[in-house]
Each structure stands twice: as structure tokens, then as C-alpha cells.
CSV table of C-alpha atoms and ligand atoms in Angstrom, one decimal:
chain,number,residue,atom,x,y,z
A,1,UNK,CA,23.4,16.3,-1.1
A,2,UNK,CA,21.8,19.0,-3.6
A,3,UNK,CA,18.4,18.8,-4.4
A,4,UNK,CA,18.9,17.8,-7.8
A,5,UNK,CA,21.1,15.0,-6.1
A,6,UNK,CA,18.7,14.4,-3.9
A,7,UNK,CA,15.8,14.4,-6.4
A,8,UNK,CA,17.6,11.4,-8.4
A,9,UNK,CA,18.2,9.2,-5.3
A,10,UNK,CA,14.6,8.6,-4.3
A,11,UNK,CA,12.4,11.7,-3.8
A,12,UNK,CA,12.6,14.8,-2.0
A,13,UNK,CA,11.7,17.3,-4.7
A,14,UNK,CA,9.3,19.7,-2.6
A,15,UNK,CA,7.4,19.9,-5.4
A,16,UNK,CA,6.7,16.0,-5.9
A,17,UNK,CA,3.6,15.2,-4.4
A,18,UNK,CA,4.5,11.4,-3.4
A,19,UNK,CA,7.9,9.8,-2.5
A,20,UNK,CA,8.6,7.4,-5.2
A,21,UNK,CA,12.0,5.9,-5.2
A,22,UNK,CA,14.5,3.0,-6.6
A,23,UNK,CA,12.1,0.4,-5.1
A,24,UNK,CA,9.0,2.3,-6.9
A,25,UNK,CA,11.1,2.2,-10.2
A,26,UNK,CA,12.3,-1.5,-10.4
A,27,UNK,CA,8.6,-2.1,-9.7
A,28,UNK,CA,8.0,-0.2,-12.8
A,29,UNK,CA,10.4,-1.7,-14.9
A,30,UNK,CA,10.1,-5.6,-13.9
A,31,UNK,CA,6.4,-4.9,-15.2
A,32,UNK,CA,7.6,-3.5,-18.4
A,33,UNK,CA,10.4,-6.2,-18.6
A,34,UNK,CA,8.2,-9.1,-18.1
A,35,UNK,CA,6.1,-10.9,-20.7
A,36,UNK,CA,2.9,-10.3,-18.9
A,37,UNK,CA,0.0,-8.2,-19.6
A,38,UNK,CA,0.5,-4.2,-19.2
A,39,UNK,CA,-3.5,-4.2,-17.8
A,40,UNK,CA,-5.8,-6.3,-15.9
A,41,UNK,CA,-3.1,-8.8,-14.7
A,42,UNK,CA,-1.5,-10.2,-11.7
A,43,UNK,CA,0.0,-7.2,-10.6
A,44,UNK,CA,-3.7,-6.0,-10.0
A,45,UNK,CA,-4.8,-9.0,-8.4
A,46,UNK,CA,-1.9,-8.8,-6.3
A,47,UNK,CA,-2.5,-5.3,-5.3
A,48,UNK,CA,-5.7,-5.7,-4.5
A,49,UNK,CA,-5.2,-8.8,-2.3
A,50,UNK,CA,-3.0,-6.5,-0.6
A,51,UNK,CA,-4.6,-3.4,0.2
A,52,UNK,CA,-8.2,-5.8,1.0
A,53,UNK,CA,-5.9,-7.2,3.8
A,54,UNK,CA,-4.5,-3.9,4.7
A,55,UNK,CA,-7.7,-2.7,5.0
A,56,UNK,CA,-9.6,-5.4,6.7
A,57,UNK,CA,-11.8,-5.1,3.5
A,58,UNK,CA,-13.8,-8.5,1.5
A,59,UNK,CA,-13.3,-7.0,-1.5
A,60,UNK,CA,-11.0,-4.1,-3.4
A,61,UNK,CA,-11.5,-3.3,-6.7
A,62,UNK,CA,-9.0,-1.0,-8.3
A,63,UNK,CA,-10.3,2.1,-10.7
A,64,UNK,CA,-8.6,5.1,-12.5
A,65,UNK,CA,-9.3,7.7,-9.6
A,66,UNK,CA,-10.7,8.6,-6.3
A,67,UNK,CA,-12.9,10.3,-8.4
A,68,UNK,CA,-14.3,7.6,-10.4
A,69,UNK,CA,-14.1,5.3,-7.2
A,70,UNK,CA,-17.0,7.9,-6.2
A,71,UNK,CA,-18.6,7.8,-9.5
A,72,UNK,CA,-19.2,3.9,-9.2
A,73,UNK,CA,-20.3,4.0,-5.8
A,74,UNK,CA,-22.5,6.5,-6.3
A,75,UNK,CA,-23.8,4.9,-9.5
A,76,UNK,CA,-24.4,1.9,-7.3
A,77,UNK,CA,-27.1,3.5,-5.3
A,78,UNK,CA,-29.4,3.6,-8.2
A,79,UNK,CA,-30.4,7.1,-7.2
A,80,UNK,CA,-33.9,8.2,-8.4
A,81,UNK,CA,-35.8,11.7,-8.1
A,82,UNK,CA,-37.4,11.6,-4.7
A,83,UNK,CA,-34.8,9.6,-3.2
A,84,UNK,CA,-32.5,11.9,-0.4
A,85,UNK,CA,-28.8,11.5,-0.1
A,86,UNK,CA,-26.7,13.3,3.3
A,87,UNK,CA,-23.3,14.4,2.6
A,88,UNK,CA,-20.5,16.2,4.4
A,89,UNK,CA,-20.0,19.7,2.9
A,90,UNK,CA,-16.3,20.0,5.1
A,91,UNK,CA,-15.1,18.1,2.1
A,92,UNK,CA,-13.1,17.8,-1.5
A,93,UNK,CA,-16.0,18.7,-4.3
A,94,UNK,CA,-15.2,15.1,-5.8
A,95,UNK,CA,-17.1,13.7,-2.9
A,96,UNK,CA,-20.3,14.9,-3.3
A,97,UNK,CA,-19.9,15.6,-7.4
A,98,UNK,CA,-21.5,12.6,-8.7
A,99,UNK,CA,-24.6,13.6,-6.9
A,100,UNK,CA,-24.9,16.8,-9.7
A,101,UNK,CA,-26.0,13.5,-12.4
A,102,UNK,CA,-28.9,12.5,-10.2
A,103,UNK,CA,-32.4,13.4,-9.2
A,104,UNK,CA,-32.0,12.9,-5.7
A,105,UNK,CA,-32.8,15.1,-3.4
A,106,UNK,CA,-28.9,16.2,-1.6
A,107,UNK,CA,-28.9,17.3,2.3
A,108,UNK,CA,-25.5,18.4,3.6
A,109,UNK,CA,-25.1,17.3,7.2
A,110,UNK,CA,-23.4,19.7,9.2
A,111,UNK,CA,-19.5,19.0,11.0
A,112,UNK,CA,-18.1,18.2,14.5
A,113,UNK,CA,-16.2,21.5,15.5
A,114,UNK,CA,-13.5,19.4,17.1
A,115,UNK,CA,-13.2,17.5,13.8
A,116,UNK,CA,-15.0,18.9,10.8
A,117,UNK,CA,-16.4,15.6,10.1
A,118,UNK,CA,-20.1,14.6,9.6
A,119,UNK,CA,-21.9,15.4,13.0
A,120,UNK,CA,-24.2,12.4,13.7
A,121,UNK,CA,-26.3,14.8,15.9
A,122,UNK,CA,-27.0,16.5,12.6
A,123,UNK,CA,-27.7,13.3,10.5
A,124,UNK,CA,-30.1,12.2,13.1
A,125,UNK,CA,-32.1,15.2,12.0
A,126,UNK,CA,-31.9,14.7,8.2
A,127,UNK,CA,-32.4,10.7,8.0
A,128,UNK,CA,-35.9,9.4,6.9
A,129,UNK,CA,-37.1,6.7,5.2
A,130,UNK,CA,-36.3,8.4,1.8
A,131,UNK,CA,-32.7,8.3,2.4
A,132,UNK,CA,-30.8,6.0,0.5
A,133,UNK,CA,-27.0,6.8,1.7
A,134,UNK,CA,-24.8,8.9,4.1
A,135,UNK,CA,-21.7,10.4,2.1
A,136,UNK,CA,-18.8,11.0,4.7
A,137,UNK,CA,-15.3,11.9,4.7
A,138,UNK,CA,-12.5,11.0,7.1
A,139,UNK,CA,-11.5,15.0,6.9
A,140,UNK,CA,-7.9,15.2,6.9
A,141,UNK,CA,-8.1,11.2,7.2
A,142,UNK,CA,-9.2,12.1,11.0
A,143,UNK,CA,-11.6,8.8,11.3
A,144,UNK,CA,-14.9,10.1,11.6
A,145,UNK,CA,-17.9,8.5,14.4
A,146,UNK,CA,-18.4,5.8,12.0
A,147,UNK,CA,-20.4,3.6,15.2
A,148,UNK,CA,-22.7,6.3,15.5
A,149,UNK,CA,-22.7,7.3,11.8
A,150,UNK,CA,-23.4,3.6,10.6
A,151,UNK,CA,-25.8,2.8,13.6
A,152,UNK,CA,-27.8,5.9,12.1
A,153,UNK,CA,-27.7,5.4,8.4
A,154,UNK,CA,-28.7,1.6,8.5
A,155,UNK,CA,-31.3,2.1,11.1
A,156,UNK,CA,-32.8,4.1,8.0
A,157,UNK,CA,-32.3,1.1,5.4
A,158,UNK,CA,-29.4,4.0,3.8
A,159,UNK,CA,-25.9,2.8,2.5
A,160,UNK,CA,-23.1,4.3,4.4
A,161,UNK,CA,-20.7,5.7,1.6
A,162,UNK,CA,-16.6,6.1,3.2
A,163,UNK,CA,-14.6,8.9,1.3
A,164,UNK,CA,-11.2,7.7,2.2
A,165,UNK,CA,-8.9,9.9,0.1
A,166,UNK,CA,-7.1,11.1,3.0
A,167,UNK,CA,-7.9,8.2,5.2
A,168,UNK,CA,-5.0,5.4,3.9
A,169,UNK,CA,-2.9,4.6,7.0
A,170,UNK,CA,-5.9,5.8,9.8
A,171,UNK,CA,-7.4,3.6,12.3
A,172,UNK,CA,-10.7,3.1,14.3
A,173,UNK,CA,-11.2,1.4,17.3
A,174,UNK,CA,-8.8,-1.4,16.3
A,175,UNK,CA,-10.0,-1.2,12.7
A,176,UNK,CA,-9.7,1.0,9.0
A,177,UNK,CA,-11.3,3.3,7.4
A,178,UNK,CA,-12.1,0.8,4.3
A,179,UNK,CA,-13.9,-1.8,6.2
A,180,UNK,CA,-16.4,1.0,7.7
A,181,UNK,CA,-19.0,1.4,5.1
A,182,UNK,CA,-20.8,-0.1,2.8
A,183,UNK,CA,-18.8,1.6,-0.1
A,184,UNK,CA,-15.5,2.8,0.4
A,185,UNK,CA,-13.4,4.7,-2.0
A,186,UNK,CA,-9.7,6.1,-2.3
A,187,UNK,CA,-7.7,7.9,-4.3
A,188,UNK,CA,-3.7,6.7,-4.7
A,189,UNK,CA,-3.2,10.7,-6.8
A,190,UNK,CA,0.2,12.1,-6.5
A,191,UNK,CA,-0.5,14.1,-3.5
A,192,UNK,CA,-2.9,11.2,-1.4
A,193,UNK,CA,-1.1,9.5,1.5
A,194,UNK,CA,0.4,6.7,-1.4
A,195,UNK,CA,0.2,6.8,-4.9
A,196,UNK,CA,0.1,4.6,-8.1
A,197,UNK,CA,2.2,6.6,-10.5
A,198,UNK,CA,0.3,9.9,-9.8
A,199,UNK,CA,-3.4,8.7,-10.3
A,200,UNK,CA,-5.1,6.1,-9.2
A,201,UNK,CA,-8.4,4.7,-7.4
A,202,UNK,CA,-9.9,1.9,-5.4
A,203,UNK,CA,-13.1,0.8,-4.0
A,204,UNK,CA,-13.7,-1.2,-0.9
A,205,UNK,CA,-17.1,-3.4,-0.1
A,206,UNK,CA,-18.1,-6.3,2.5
A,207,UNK,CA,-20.8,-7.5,-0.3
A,208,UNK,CA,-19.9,-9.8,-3.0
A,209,UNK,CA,-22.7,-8.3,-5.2
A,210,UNK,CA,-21.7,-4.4,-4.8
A,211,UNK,CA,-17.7,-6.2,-5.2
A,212,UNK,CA,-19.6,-7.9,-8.7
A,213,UNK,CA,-21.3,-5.0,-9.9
A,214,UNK,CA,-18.0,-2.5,-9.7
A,215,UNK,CA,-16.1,-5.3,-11.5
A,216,UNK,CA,-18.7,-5.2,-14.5
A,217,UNK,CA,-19.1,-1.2,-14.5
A,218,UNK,CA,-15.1,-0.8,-14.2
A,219,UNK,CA,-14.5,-3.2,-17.0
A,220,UNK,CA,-17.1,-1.5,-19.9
A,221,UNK,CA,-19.6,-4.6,-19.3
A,222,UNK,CA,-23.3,-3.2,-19.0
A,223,UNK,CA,-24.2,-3.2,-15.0
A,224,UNK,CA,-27.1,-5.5,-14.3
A,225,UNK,CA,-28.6,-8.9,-13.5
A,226,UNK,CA,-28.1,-11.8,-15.9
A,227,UNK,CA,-29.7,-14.9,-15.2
A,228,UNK,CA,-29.8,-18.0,-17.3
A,229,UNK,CA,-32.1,-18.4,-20.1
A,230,UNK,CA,-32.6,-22.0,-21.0
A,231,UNK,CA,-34.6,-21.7,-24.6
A,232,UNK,CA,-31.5,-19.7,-26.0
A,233,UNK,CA,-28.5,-22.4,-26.1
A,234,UNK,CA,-25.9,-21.9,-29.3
A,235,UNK,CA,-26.5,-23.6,-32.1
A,236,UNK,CA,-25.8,-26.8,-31.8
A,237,UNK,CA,-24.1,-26.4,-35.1
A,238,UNK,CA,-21.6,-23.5,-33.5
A,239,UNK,CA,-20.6,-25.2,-30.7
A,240,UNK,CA,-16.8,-24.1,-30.9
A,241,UNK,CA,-17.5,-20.0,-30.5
A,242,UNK,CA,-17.3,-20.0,-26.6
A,243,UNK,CA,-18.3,-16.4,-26.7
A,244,UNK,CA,-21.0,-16.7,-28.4
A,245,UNK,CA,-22.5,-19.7,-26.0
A,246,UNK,CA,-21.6,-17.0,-22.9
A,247,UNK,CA,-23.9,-14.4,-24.4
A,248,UNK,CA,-26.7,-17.0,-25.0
A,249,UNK,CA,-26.8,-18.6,-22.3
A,250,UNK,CA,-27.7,-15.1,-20.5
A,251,UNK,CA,-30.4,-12.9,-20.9
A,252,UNK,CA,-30.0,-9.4,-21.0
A,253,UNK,CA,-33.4,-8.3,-20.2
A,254,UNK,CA,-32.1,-7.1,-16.4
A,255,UNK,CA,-29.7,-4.6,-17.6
A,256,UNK,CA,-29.6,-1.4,-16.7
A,257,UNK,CA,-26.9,1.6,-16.9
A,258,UNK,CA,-23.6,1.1,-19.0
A,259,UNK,CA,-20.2,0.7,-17.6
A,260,UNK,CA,-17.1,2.7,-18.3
A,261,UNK,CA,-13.5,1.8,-18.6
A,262,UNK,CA,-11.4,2.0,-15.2
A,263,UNK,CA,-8.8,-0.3,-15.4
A,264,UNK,CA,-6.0,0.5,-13.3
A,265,UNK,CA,-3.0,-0.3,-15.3
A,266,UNK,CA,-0.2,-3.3,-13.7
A,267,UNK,CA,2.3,-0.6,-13.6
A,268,UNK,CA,0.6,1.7,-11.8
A,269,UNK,CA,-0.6,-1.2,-9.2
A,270,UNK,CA,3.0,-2.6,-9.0
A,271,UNK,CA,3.9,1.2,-7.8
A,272,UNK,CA,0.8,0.8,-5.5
A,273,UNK,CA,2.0,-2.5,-3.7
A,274,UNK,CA,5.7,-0.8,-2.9
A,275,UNK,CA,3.9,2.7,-2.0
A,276,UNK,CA,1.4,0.4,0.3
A,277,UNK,CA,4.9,-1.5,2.0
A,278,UNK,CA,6.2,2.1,2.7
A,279,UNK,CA,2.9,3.6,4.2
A,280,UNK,CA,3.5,3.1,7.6
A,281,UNK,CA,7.0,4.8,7.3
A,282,UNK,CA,4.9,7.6,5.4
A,283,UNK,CA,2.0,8.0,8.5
A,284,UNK,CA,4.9,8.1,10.9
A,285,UNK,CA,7.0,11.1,9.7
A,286,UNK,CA,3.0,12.7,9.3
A,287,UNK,CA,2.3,12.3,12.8
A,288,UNK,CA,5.7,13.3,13.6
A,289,UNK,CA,5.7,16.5,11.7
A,290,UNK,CA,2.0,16.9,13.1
A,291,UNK,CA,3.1,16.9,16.6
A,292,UNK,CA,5.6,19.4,16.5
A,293,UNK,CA,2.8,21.6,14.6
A,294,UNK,CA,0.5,20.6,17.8
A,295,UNK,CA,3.3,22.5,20.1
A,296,UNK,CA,3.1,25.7,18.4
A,297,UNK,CA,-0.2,25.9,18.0
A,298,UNK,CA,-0.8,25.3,21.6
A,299,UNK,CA,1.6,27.6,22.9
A,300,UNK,CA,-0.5,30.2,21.3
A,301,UNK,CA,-4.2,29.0,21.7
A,302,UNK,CA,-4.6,27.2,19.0
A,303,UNK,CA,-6.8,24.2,18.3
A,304,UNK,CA,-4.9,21.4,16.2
A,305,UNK,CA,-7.8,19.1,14.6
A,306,UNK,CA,-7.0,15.2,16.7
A,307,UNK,CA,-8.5,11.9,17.0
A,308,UNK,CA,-10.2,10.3,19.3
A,309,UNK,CA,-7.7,8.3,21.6
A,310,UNK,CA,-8.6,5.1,20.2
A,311,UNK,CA,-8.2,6.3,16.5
A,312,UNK,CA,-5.0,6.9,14.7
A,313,UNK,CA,-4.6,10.1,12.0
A,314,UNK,CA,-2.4,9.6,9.4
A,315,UNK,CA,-2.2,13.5,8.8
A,316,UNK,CA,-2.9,14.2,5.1
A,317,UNK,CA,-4.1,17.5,6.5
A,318,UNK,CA,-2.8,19.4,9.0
A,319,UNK,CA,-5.7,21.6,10.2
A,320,UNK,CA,-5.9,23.6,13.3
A,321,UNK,CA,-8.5,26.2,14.2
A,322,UNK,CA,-7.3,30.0,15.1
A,323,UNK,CA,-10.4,31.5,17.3
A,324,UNK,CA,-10.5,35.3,17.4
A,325,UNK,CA,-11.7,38.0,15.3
A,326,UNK,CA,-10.0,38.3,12.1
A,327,UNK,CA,-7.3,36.4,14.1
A,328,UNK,CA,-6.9,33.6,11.5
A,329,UNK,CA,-6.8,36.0,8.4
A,330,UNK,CA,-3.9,38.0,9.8
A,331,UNK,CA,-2.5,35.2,10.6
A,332,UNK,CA,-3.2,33.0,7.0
A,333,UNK,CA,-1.2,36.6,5.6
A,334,UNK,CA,1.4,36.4,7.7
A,335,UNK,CA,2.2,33.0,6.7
A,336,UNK,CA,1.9,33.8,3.3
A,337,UNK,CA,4.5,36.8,3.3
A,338,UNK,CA,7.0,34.3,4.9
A,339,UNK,CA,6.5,32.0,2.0
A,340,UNK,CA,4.6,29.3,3.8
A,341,UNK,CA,2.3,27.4,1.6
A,342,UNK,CA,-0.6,27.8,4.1
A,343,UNK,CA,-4.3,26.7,2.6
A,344,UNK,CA,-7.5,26.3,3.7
A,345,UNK,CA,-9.4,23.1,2.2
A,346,UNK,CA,-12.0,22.9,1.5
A,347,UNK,CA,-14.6,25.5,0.7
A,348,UNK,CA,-18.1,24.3,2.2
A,349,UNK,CA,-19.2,22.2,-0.7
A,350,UNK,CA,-23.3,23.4,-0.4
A,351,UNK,CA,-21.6,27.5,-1.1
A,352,UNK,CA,-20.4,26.6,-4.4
A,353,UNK,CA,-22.1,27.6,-7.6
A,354,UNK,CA,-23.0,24.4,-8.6
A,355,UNK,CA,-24.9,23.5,-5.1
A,356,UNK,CA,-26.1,27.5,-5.3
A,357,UNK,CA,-27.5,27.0,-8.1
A,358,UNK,CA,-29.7,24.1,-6.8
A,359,UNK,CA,-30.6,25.8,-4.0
A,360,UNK,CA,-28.5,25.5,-1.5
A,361,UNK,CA,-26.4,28.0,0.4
A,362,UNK,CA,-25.7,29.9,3.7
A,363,UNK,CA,-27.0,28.9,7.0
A,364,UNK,CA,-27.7,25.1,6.2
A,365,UNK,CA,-24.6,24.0,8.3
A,366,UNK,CA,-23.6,27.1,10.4
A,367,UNK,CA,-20.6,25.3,12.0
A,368,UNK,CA,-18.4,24.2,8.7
A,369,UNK,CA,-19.5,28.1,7.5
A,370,UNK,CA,-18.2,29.8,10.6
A,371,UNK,CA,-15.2,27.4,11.0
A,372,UNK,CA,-14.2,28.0,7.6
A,373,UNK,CA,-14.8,31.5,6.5
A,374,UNK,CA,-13.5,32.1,10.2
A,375,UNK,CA,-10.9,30.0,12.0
A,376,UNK,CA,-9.8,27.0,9.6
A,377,UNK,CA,-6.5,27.2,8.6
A,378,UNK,CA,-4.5,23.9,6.7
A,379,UNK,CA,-0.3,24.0,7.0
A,380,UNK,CA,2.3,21.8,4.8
A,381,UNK,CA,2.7,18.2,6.7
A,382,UNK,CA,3.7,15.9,4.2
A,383,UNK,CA,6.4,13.4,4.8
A,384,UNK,CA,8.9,14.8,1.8
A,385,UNK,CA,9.3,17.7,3.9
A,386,UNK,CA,13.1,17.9,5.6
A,387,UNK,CA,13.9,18.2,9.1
A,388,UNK,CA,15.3,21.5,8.5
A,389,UNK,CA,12.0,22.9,6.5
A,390,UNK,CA,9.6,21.5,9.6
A,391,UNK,CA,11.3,23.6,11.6
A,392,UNK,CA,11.6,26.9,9.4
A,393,UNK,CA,7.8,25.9,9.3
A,394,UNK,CA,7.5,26.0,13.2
A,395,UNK,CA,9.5,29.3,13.3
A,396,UNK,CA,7.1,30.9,11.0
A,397,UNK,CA,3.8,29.5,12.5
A,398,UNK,CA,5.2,30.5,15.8
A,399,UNK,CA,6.3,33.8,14.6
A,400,UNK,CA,2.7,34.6,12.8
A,401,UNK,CA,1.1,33.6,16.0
A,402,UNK,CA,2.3,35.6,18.3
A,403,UNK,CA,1.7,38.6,15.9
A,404,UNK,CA,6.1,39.2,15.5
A,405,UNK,CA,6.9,39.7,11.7
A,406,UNK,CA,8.3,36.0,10.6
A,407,UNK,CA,11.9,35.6,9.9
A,408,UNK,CA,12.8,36.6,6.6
A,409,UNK,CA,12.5,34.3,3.7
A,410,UNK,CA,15.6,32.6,2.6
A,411,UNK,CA,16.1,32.7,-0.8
A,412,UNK,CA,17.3,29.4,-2.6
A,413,UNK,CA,16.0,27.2,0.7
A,414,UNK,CA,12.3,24.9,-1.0
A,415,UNK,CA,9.3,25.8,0.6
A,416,UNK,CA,7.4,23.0,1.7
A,417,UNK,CA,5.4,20.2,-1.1
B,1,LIG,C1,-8.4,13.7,-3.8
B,1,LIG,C2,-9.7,13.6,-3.3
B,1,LIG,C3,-10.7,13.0,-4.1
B,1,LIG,C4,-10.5,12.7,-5.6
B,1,LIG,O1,-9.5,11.8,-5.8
B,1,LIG,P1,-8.8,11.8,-7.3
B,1,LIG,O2,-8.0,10.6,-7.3
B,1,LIG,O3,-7.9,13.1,-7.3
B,1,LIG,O4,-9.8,11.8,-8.3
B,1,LIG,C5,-12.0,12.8,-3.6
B,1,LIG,N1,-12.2,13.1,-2.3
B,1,LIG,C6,-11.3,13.7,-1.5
B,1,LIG,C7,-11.7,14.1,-0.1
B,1,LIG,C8,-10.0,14.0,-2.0
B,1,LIG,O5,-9.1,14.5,-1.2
């Protein structure tokens, strides 16, 4: 099959960041074919019944990004100046973004070397009775020590906030990353784990009033407490405009904030609930490619990033960690002149210019600095990716491992998404 064959039928293009195929595009087209709504409709509600139950979560609230997802969530914290807020550095600059708005007071909690997520040995040391949450990713979509993690943060009266972009399709002790904190957020972008026709959002909670408040905020409706006021019914003599009895009989002296609009549209969902049927097909070709990468990299002394044995990692990244001096540099080259798209992600969050500029910067969490300016390196495991151009990547890794020049490049064959 060519590529550009290939490409039509459902999804290979290296360059694609999710695999959307037939099933992806009748779900596209029964939602523009249908005489239904184009936004906030039962494709939504559907979608969001699903992924709740995938999750294990009470409630799922669709939004417009991962991004936003964080937004709300951190909106929801009510942040004030003097208030203190922990957050991963080893992380995607979305996470920790919405903190830049604030007046809180930001501590980045330093990363497991085995995992580069949130070491709760390091948040033991930054909780107090200011804190109001504990921002963490699942790095990779590695669960992180959210037992530990949660004990911690609550034991401080502080929200547990669940980054878990790359965390669709992991497990925890028999449980997902989505039903772990407080306030958990994804992103469904073309190059996540699934997607909703390239960008896309959700947030999880257990609480009905978090769940309430993210529906209001998410559909332009101000953010605040209403509560009945009895001496302002409609005019008797108006008693047939309904909207006009709903905003009398509430008064609007609790509101606070203003909402925005992140309405995920029904096409976009209806890609969502065939993307969500297919993720476990997805996670298994990750792992898969991720365990072949594993044999390399041991072969030559290289740590691969796991889980726990009673997690499961879904593999959005592919991280190992190349000890030795200037080891993982020659290496990262190497890669690089045999036209392997190796990366490193992330850059410690607290090093760039906008943390610098408030203050922060080297030595506040010594391990995500050393790993990453030293020994973190991120290769191509995505589930698009063709037998044929896993092992081309295996030749290459094993080749710029050992120190041998890798094969040559050949011309015409894709690199990898
Ligand atoms: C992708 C990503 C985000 C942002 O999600 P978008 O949907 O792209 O806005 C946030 N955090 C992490 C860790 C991510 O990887």
C-alpha cells in the first residue's frame, strides 16, 4: 500500500498526530447529517458519560483544551496573594501556566529520578498550612505516588490538581488517573494518547459543586453562589417570560469571576467516543513499541522510565535516562544525524523566563535540572508508527549507543510521527 494509499484508508501518515479513520469519519458525518444540535448536545452528554465511566470519575465536563481544562481548575482554587501552590517543574509549561494570573506564591516540588514525577519526599518539605493545591503530572502518563501525594496534600487542607494529558489509558493500583485528584484535567490534542478532531479538553471531579461550578465557567455563565431571593418574584403581570422569572428568582450578590466559552463541539465529541473505543488498541501498540525500546536501552545501560508493578503506562513518552558524561548529548546527535526525531520534553518549567523572572531558577529542584540538562532523552513511540519504522528506530538507538555511526538514512522511507 503507498503512503498516500495508506493515508486515505485510515491513518498512517507519520506526520498525523492521532489515528483517525473510517469509524472517526462516519462519526463526523452522522453528526453533520442529523438534525441535532452542532454544540452542547447528546453527543456531549454521551461522551462524557463515557469517558466518567472509563475513568472511574463522578463527573466529566468537556472543554476546548487541556489547556483550558487547567485554566478552570486552577480558576477553581480561588487563588489569592499569600496563598502557596506546589507544582511539578518535569512538566508541559501549560500545567503550571495559569499560575502566571495569580498572586499565589508557586513552589516547584522536585521529581522521582526513576520517574520524573512529583517526589512526595519533596512535597513533604514545601506543604504548610498556606497551601491551597499540589499540581502534578502523570510524566509521560507514568502514574505518579498519587497515595502518598494525596495523603500529603489533604493532610494540609490543599486540593490535589491531576495533569493527565499524557495519562489517558494508565492505571493505578486497580484504578485511573482521573479519579485521583480533586481536579483532573486532559487534553484530547492531535498528538495526546486520543483525540477529538485535533483539540479538545476535559475535566474530571468526585464533587458535584467543583462538577457545577466548571459547567457555569465553561458555558459563559458568571461563577458563583446563587441562592433564592424571595422579595424579587416576576411581576405578576409577566408571568409568561420564563427567563426573566429564572433571573429573579436568584440573587446575584454571591458572584464572583466571569466564565468563558469552552464548549466542546458534538463533532468533536462524537470523534472522542470512537477515539475512547479504540484506546486500548492505541496503549497496546505503545507498550509494545516501548518494550522493544526497553531492550536496547538495556543492552547498553540505559535506564527506560517504568511503572510501578501495579501501574500500567500507556507510553505517550518514551523516556529513558543515558548516565555518563556528555554521554546523552553524543548520543541525542547521533540520533539526530540518522534522522531520528529524538526530543527531550520538557525543559524544567521554574528555568524559563517567565518563572526567572519571578524569581525562580537553578538549584530549587537539583534532580529534574541534572536529569534534564544531563541524561533525559524522549524517542518516537506512538502507535502510527510501522513495524518496519520501530525497528529502523531500534537499529539507530542501538547503533548511537554503542558509539557505531547509525546506518545510513534511507531516503524516501517516513521518519517516525
Ligand atoms: C498537551 C499538554 C497540555 C495542554 O493540552 P492542550 O490540549 O494542548 O492545550 C497540558 N499539559 C501537558 C502535560 C500536556 O502534555
Amino acid at each position: 500500500m503507498s503512503r498516500a494509499t495508506a493515508d486515505r484508508a485510515g491513518g498512517v501518515h507519520p506526520h498525523r498526530g492521532s489515528l483517525l479513520g473510517e469509524a472517526e469519519v462516519r462519526a463526523v458525518a452522522e453528526v453533520l447529517r442529523a438534525d441535532a444540535p452542532l454544540s452542547m448536545g447528546p453527543v456531549r452528554e454521551e461522551f462524557e458519560r463515557a469517558f466518567a465511566r472509563h475513568v472511574g470519575a463522578a463527573h466529566a465536563l468537556t472543554v476546548t483544551s487541556g489547556t483550558v481544562a487547567l485554566e478552570i481548575a486552577i480558576r477553581l482554587l480561588d487563588l489569592r496573594a499569600g496563598d502557596e501552590v506546589v507544582v511539578t517543574p518535569q512538566t508541559y509549561h501549560a500545567t503550571a501556566q495559569p499560575l502566571l494570573a495569580t498572586e499565589a506564591t508557586v513552589r516547584f516540588c522536585d521529581v522521582e529520578p526513576g520517574s520524573l514525577n512529583m517526589d512526595p519526599d519533596a512535597l513533604e518539605t514545601l506543604v504548610n498550612e498556606r497551601t491551597k493545591a499540589v499540581i502534578l503530572v502523570h510524566y509521560g502518563g507514568n502514574p505518579a505516588d498519587m497515595d502518598r501525594i494525596t495523603a500529603i496534600a489533604h493532610a494540609h487542607g490543599a486540593l490535589v490538581v491531576e495533569d493527565c494529558a499524557h495519562a489517558i489509558g494508565a492505571e493505578y493500583r486497580g484504578r485511573r488517573p482521573g479519579a485521583l485528584g480533586d481536579l483532573s484535567c486532559f487534553s484530547f490534542q492531535a498528538s495526546k494518547n486520543i483525540t477529538t478532531l485535533g483539540e479538545g479538553g476535559m475535566v474530571c471531579t468526585p464533587s458535584p459543586e467543583l462538577a457545577r461550578r466548571i459547567d457555569r465557567i465553561r458555558s459563559n455563565a458568571v461563577d458563583g453562589t446563587f441562592t433564592p431571593s424571595a422579595h424579587r418574584r416576576p411581576p405578576a403581570a409577566l408571568p409568561w417570560m420564563a427567563y426573566a422569572d429564572y433571573a429573579y428568582r436568584e440573587d446575584c450578590t454571591g458572584l464572583r469571576g466571569s466564565g468563558t466559552n469552552a464548549a466542546l463541539s458534538e463533532a468533536a465529541c462524537a470523534v472522542g467516543l470512537v477515539q475512547l473505543g479504540r484506546l486500548p488498541e492505541f496503549v497496546a501498540r505503545r507498550r509494545a513499541i516501548a518494550a522493544e525500546l526497553d531492550a536496547v536501552c538495556r543492552r547498553f545501560d540505559v535506564l527506560p522510565l517504568t511503572a510501578a508493578p501495579d501501574a500500567v503506562h500507556p507510553y505517550h513518552l518514551y523516556t529513558a535516562l543515558v548516565p555518563g558524561d556528555g554521554r546523552r548529548d553524543r548520543v541525542l546527535d547521533a540520533l539526530q544525524r540518522s534522522g531520528t526525531p529524538a526530543q527531550l520534553r520538557y525543559h524544567p518549567v521554574h528555568l524559563l523566563p517567565e518563572w526567572r523572572l519571578r524569581g525562580h531558577g537553578e538549584g530549587e529542584c537539583p534532580v529534574a535540572e541534572r536529569l534534564w540538562f544531563g541524561e533525559h532523552l524522549n524517542l518516537p513511540c506512538h502507535p502510527a508508527m510501522s513495524d518496519r519504522q520501530v525497528e529502523t528506530l531500534g537499529a539507530n538507538l542501538a547503533a548511537a549507543l554503542s558509539g557505531r555511526d547509525a546506518p545510513a538514512r534511507r531516503e524516501k522511507e517516513p521518519s517516525c510521527p
